[in-house]
Structure formats: C-alpha cells, structure tokens
Short mmCIF file of C-alpha atoms (C1' of nucleotides) in Angstrom, two decimals:
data_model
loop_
_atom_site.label_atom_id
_atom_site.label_comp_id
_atom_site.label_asym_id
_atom_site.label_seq_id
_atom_site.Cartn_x
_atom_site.Cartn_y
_atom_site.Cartn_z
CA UNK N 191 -101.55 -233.78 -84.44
CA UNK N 192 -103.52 -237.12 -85.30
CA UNK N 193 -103.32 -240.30 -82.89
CA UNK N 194 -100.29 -241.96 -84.36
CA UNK N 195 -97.93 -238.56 -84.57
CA UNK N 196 -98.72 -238.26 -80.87
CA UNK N 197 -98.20 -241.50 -80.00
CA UNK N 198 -94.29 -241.53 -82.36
CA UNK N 199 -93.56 -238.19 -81.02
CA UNK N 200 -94.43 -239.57 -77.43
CA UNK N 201 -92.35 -243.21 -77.55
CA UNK N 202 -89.32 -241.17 -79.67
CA UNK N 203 -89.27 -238.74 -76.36
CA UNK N 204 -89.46 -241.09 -73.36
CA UNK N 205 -86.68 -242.38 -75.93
CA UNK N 206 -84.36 -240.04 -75.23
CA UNK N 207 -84.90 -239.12 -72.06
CA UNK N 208 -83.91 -243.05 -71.20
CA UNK N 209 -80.55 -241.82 -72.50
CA UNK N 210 -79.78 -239.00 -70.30
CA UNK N 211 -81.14 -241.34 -67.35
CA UNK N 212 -78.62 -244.21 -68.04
CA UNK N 213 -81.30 -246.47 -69.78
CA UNK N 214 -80.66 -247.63 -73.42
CA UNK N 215 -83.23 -245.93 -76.09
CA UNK N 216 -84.81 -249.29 -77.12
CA UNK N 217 -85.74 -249.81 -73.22
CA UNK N 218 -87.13 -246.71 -72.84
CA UNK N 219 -89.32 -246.96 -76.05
CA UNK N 220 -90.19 -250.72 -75.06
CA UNK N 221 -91.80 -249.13 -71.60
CA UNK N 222 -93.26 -245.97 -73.77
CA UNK N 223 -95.12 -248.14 -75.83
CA UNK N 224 -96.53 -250.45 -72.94
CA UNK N 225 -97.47 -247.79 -71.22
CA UNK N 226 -99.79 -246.58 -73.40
CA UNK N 227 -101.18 -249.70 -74.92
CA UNK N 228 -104.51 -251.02 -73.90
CA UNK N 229 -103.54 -254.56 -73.85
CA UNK N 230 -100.24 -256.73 -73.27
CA UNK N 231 -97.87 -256.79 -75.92
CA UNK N 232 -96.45 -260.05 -77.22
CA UNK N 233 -92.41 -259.56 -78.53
CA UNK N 234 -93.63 -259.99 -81.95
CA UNK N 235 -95.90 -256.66 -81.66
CA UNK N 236 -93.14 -255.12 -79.73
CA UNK N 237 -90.78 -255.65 -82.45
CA UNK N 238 -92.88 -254.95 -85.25
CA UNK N 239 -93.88 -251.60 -83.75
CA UNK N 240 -90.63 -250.13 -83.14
CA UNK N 241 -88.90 -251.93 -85.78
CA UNK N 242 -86.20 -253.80 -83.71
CA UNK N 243 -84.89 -257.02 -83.70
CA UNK N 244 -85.72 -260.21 -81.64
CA UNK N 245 -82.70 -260.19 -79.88
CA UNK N 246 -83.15 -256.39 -78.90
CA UNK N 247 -86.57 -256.86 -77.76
CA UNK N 248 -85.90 -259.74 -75.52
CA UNK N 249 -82.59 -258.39 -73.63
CA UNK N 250 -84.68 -255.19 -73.15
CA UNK N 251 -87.56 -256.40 -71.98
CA UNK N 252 -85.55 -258.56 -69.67
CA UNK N 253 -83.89 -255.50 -68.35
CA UNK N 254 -87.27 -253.81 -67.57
CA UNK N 255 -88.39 -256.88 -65.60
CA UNK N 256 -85.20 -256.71 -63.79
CA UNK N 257 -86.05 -253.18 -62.77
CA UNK N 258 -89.22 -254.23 -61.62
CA UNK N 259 -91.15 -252.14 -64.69
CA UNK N 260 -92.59 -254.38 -66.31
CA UNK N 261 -94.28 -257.82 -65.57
CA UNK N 262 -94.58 -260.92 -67.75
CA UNK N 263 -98.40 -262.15 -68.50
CA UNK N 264 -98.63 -265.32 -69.44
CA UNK N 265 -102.58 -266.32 -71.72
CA UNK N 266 -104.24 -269.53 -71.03
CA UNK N 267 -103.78 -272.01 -73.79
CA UNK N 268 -101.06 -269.73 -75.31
CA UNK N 269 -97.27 -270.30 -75.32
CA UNK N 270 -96.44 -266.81 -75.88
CA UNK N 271 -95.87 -264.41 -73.86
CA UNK N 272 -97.11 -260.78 -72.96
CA UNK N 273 -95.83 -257.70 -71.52
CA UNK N 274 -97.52 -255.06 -69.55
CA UNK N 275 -95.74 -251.83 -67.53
CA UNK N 276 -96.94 -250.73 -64.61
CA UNK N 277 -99.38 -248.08 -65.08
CA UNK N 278 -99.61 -245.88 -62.42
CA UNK N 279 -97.02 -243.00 -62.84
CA UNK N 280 -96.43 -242.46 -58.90
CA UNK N 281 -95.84 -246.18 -58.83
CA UNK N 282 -93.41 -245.51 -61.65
CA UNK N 283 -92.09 -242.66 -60.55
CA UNK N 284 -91.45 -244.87 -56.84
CA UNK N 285 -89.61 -248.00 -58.69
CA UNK N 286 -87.58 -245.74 -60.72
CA UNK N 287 -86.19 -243.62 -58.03
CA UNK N 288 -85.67 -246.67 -55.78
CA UNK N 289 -83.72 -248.21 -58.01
CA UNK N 290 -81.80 -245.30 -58.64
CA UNK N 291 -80.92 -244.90 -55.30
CA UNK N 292 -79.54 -248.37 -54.80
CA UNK N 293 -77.81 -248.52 -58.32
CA UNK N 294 -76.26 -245.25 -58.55
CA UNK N 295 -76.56 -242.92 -55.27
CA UNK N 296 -76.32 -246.01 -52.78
CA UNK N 297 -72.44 -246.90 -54.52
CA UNK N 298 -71.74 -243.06 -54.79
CA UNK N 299 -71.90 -242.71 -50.86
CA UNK N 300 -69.89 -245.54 -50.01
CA UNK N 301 -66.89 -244.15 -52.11
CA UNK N 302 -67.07 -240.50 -50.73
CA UNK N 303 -67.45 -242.17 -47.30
CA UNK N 304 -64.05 -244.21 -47.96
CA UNK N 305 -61.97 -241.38 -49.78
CA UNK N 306 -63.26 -239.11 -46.82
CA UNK N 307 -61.57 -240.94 -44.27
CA UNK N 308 -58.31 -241.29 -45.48
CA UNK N 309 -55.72 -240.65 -42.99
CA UNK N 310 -55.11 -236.95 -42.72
CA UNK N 311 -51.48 -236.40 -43.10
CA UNK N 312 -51.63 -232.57 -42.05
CA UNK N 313 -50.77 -231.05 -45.66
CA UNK N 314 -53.40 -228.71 -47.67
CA UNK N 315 -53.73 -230.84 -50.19
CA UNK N 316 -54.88 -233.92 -48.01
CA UNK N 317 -57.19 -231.54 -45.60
CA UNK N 318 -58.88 -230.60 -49.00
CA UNK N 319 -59.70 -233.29 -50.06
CA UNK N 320 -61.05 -234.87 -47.02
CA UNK N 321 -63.42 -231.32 -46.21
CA UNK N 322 -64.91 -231.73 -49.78
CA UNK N 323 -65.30 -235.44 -50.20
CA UNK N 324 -66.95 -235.16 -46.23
CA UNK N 325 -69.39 -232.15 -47.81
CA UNK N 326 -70.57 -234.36 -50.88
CA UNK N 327 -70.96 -237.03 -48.61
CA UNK N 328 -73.36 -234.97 -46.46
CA UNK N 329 -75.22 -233.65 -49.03
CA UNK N 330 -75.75 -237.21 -50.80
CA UNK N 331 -76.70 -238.77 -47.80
CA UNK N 332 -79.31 -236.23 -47.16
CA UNK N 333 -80.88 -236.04 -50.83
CA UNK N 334 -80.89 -239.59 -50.37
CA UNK N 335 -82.86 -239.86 -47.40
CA UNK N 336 -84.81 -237.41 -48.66
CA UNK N 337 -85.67 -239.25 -51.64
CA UNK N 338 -85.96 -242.39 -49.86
CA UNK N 339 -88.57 -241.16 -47.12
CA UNK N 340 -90.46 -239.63 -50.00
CA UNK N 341 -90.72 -243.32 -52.17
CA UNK N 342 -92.19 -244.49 -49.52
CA UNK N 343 -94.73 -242.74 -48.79
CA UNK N 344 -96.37 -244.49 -51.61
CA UNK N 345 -99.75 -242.40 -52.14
CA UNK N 346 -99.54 -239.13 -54.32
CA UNK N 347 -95.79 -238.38 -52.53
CA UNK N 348 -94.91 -235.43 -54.86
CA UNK N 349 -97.75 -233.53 -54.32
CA UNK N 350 -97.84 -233.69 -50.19
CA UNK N 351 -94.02 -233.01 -50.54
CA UNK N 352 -94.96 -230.03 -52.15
CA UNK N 353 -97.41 -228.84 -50.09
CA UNK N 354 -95.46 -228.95 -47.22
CA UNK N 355 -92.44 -226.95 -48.67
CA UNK N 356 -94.57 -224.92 -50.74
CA UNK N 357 -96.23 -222.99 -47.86
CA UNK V 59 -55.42 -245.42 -49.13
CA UNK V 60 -53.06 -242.43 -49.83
CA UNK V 61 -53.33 -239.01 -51.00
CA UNK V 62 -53.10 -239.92 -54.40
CA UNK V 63 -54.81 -243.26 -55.37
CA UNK V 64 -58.35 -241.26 -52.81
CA UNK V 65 -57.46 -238.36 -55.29
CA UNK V 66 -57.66 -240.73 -58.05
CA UNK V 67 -60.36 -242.34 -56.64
CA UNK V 68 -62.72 -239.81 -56.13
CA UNK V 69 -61.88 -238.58 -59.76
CA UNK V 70 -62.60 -241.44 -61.02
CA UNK V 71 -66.11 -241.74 -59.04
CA UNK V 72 -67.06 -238.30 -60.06
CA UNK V 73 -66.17 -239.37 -63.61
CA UNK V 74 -68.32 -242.19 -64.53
CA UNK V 75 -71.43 -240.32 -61.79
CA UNK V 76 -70.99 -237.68 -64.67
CA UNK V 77 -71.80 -240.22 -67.31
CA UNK V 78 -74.85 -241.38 -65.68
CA UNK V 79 -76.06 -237.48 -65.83
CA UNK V 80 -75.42 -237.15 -69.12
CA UNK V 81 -72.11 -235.05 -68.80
CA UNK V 82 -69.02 -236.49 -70.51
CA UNK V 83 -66.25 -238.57 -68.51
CA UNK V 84 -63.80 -235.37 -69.01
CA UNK V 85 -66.35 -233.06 -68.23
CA UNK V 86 -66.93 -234.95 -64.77
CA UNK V 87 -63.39 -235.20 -64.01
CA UNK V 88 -62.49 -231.78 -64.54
CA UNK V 89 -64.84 -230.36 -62.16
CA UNK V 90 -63.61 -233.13 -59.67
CA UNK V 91 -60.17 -232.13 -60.26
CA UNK V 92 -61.05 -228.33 -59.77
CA UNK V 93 -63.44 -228.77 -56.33
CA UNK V 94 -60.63 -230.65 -54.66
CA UNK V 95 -57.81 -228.44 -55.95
CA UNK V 96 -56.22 -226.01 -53.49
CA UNK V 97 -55.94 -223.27 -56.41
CA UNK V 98 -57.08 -222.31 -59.48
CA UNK V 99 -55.69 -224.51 -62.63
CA UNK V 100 -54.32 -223.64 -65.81
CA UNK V 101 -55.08 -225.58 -69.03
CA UNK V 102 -51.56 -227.31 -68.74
CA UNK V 103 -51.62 -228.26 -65.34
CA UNK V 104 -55.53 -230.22 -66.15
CA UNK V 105 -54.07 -231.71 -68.64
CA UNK V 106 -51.30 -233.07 -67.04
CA UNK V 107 -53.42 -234.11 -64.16
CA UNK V 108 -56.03 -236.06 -66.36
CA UNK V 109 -53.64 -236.99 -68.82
CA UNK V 110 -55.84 -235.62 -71.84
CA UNK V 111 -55.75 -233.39 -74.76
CA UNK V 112 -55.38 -230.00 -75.37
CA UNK V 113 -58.90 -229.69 -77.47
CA UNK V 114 -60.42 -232.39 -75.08
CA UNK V 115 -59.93 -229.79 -72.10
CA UNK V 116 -60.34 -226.61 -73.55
CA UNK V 117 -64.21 -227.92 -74.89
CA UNK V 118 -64.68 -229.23 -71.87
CA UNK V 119 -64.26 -226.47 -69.83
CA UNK V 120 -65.90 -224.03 -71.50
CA UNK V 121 -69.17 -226.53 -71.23
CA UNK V 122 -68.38 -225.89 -67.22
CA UNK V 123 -68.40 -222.62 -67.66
CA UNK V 124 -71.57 -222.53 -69.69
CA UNK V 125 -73.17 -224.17 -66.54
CA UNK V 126 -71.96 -221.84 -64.54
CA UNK V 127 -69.95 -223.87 -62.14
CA UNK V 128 -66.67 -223.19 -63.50
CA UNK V 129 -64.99 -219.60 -63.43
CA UNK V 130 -62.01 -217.92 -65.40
CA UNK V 131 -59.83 -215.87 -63.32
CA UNK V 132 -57.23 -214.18 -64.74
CA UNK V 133 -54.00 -213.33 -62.89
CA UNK V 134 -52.11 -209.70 -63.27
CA UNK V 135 -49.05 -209.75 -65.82
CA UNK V 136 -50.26 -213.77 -66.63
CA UNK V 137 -51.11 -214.28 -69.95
CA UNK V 138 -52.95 -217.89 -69.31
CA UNK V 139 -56.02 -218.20 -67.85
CA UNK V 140 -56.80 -219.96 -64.61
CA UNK V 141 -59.64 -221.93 -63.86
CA UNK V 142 -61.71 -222.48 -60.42
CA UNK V 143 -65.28 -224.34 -59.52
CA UNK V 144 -67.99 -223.61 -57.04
CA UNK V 145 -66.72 -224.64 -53.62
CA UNK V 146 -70.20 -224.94 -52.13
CA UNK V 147 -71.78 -227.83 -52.21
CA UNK V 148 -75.28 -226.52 -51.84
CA UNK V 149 -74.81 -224.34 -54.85
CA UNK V 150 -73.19 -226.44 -56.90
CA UNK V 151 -76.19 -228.68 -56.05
CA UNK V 152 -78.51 -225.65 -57.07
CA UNK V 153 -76.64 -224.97 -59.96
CA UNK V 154 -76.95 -228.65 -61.49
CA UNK V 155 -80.45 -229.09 -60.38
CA UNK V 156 -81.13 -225.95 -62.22
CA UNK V 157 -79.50 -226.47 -65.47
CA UNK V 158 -81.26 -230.35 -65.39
CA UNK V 159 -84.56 -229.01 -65.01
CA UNK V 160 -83.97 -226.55 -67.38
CA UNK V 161 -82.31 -228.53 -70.62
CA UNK V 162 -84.05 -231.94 -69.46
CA UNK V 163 -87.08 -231.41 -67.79
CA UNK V 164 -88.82 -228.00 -68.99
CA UNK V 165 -88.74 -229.62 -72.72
CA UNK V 166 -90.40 -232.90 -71.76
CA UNK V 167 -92.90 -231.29 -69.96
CA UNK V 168 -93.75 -229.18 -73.25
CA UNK V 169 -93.73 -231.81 -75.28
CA UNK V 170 -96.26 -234.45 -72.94
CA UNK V 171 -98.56 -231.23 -73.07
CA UNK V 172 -98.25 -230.64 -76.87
CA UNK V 173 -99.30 -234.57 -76.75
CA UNK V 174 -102.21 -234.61 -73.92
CA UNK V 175 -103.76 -232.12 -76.19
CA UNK V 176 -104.38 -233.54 -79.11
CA UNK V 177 -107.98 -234.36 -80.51
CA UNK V 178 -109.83 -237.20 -78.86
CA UNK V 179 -111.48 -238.96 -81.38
CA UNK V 180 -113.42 -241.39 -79.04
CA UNK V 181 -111.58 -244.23 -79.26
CA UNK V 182 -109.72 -246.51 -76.94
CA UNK V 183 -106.32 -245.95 -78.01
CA UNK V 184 -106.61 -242.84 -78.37
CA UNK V 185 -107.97 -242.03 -74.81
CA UNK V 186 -105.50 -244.08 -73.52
CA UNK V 187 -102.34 -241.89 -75.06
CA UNK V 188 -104.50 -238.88 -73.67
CA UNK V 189 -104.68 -239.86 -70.29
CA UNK V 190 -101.26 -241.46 -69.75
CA UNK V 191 -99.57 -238.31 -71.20
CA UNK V 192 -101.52 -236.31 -68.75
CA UNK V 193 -100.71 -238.38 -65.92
CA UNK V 194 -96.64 -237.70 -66.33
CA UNK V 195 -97.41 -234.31 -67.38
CA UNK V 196 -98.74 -233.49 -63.93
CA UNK V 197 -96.32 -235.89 -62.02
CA UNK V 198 -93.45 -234.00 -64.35
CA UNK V 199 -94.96 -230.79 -63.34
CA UNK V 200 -95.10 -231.56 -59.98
CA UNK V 201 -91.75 -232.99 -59.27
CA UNK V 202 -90.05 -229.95 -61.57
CA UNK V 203 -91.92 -227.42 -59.39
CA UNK V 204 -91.07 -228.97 -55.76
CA UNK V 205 -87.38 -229.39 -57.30
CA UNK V 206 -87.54 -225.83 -58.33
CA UNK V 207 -88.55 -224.65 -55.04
CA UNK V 208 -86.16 -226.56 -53.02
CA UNK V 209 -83.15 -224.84 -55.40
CA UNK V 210 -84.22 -221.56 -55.16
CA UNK V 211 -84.23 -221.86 -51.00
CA UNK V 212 -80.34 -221.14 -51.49
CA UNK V 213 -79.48 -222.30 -47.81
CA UNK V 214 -79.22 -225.94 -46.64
CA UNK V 215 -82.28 -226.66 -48.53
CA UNK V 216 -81.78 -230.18 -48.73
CA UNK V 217 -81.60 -230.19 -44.80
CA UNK V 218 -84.53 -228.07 -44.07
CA UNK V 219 -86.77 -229.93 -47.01
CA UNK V 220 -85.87 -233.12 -44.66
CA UNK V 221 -86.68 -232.03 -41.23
CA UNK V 222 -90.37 -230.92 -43.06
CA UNK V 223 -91.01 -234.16 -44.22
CA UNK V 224 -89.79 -236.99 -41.99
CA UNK V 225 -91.12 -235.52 -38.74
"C1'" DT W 116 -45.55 -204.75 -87.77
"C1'" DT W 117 -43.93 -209.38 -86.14
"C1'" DA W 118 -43.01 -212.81 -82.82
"C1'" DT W 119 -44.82 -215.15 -79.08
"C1'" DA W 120 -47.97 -217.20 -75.78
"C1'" DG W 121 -51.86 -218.63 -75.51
"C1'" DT W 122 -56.93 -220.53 -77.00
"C1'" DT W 123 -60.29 -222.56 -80.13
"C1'" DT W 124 -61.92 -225.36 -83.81
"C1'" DC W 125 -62.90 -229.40 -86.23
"C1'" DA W 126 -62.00 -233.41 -89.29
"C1'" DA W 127 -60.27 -237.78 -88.47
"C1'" DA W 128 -59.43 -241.67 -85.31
"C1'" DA W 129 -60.45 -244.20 -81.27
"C1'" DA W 130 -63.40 -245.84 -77.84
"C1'" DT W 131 -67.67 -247.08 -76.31
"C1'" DT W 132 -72.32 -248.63 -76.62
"C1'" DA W 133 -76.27 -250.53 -78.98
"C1'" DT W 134 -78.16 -253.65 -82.31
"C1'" DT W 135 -78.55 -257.49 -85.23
"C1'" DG W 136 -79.49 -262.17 -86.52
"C1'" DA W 137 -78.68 -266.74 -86.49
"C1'" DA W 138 -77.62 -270.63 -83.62
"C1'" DA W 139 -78.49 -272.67 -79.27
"C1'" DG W 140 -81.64 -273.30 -75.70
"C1'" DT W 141 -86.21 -274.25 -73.60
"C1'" DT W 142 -90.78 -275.87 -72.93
"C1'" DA W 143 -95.35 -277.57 -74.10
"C1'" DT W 144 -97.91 -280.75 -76.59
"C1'" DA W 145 -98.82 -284.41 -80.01
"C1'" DT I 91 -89.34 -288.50 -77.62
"C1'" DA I 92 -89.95 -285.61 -81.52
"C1'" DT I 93 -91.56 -281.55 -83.19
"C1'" DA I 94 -93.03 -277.00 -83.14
"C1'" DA I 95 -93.33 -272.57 -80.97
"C1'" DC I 96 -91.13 -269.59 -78.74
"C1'" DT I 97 -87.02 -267.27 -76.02
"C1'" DT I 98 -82.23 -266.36 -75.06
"C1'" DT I 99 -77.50 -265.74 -76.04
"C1'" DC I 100 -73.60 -263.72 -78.03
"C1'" DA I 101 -70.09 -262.76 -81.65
"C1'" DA I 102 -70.07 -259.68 -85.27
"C1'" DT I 103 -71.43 -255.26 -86.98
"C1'" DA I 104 -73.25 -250.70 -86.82
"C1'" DA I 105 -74.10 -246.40 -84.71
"C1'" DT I 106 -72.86 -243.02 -81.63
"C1'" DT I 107 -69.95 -240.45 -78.72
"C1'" DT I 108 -65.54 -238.94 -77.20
"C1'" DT I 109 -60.94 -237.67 -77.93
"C1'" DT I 110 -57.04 -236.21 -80.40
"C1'" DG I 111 -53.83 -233.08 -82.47
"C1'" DA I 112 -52.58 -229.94 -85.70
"C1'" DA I 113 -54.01 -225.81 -88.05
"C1'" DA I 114 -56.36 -221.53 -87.47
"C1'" DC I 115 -57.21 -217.95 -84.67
"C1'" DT I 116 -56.51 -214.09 -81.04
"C1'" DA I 117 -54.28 -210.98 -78.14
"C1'" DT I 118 -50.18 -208.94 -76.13
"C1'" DA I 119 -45.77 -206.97 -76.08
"C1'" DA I 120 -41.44 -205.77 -78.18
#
DNA sequence: TTATAGTTTCAAAAATTATTGAAAGTTATA
DNA sequence: TATAACTTTCAATAATTTTTGAAACTATAA
C-alpha cells in the first residue's frame, strides 16, 4: 500500500465511522485529513483534497470548531485562514466523549428521569413502565459518571482504567 | 404526564437515541415498545402500537433478533408468533456493547493497522500518517479491550467498574 | 390437495439528510 | 471609501435511507 492509498483508505474510514457516531461524512473526513497533515490547511486545500464545495467546507469546519476539534490559525500578513485538529488522540478521545455526554447522554437522562416519575396509578402497565424507565435511568447515570470521571483524568485515562479493571 | 403521552415519550426518546447509534427509528422503537410491554407482542399488535407497516416491522424485528435482544416465542395451538426483549438492563447493555464493538470497532481497528503498516519511505508525510494511525490504533485497542472486559463481567459491571475508579 | 393464517421480500415512493454554488456578507488594505 | 480577498448563508438539488404495500412464499389443518 503506497502513501496516498493509505492515507484515502484512512480519511474514507474515519469517514464512515463519523456516520455511525452522528457526525456528517464530510466532517469526519475534514478532521481525518487535519489530523494527519503536517501543516494547517487553508479551505482551498481542504476543498481541493476531498473534492467538496466551499460551502461544505466552511459549515463543516465550523461545526468542528464548535465541538472544540479543531482551532482556527490565523498567518501574519495573510488574510486567509488555516485549520489545524488537535493532535493528541487522548485529547481527542476526551473532547469527543465530553461532548457526547452533554449532547446526547446528558438529554437522555433527563427524559428517563421525567417519564420515571410519573404518577403511579397502581395498574401493570404503569408499574412497568416506571421499573424500566427507573433501571435505564440507573444504568445511564452510572456509564455516565463513569465516563465522565474517566475524561477527566486527562493523562493516558484508558490505559490506567484498564489496569485497574484488568487485574 | 399520563400513562400514555410517558409511554409515548419514552418511545419516542428511545427512537431518535437509536438513530444516533446507528439503528433505524423503527428499530429503536420496537425494542422500546417490547422492554416496557407487560407481554410478549405479535406483529399486529406492534404495528398498531407504532402505527407502521407490515414489511417495516417484520425487517425490523428480525434485525433485533439478529442482535440477540429480541426473542420469538411461540404459543401452543397459536399460529402467530410472539415477540419479547431482554428485560435486563445490564445485559441488554452487554449485548449492545458487544455487537458495537464487534460490527464497529473490531473493523476499524483492522483497518488503522493495515494502514500503520505500510512502508515508510522517509518522508514527512508519510511518517506523519504512520504515527497518527498508530496512535488511534492503540487508543482503539485500548478502549475496545477495557469495553470488552467490562461486558464480559456479566454482573453490575458498570457499578463495580465505578467504585474501582473514582475511589 | 386446497384453503387459510401467517411471514418475508423487494421495487417503488416518501422522508430525511447532505451538498452545491452563487449571492450576500465581512474585513483588511490601498 | 472602494476594491479585493476571503467567508458565510441558504434555497435548490442530489444522495441516501427508510418505509410502504402488495405479491410471493411457507406452514398448518381440514
């Protein structure tokens, strides 16, 4: 496999894993590239590389600012402007899950917290519904703190996670 | 909030979660439908719940049933077939974690391999591709491995992986 | 067998989501 | 303040995904 194989076959698959994650392809191959390019990318280059259009490039690249992915560089002298990613993967892997959490998890609670305390009116049905909205709540707000203590322990979290389950 | 519209709700909620996982809408909403039902359902009575097709539900819940979280049960002198989910919300967690690392994260992990190794040809480009791939290949391997021993601790794993790492 | 009660399949239609591209907007500099 | 260089917006279009519904299929019982 020669240099630019790898490096299609590597921006087409962060591709579609963006999909099953709730990202849109072009955002996921905007980051893909920056991550492995050795210098900032200008929307021009982004474009040209992946073969999208302007408009695509800048609502995307907007979107991975908003998540806090990638940063804006701006070169002395020059109007345009540059995009990096961050380029640390347990950095990555710590924005990503936060904002996970918050988007999707955070919401999820809240609802199974509401439905599960609906008055309970005595019938099956009702005393159901309330026992397994009040499980998936528990379990939720478990993963969740799990997940949240282990973002924050910013330094190499995976790997002491695993140690300590591991043995 | 009544029986119904929380019943509704939390349908709903489990619906559009689904999307976010990369299961369809009906998909979502069957399950939902079946973990808060007080019996086994018939293809009828899912439709007539969820107000959707014949074809819609029977594909759908044979894609349960391909993950394992849905079961047929038949009933004696009953020609149609009834349908039930997993209860338990620890292995219904299992389950899903299972079948995610599985379809989702066991390929990428091939593939960022298949990339790390190809031939470094000494330049910068090149190196970089090498040693980004790497670093998500180890953080993929990582996570998938700690996930995969936290699922296969079948009891209140979530629970027990917490106590280890917050105290 | 044949009728009946049920399930599955799949091409077409509908719904949803992503993408384009050109016009409008913005900002720096001459 | 005018122009040029660049970015953003958004209605229209394209691509993708989901859903439908009717025909084909399967199994049981008379």
């Amino acid at each position: 496999m020669e240099f630019q194989e790898a490096k299609d076959k590597f921006i087409s698959t962060w591709g579609s894993l963006g999909t099953l994650w709730g990202i849109n392809k072009a955002m996921a191959q905007i980051q893909a590239l920056l991550f492995i390019s050795t210098k900032p990318l200008t929307t021009e280059e982004i474009m040209e590389e992946l073969q999208i259009s302007r408009g695509n490039t800048s609502m995307n690249v907007r979107q991975l600012i908003d998540w806090g992915i990638v940063k804006k560089e701006l070169k002395a002298g020059e109007r345009k402007e540059y995009f990096s990613t961050e380029k640390d993967v347990q950095e990555l892997a710590r924005i990503i899950a936060e904002e996970r959490s918050r988007r999707e998890i955070q919401p999820v609670i809240k609802t199974l917290q509401e439905i599960s305390s609906i008055k309970d009116d005595g019938t099956k049905n009702t005393k159901e519904l309330i026992k397994q909205t009040k499980a998936l709540h528990d379990l939720a707000t478990t993963a969740n703190a799990l997940l949240d203590k282990a973002i924050n322990h910013k330094q190499n979290w995976v790997s002491s996670a695993l140690i300590k389950i591991i043995k």
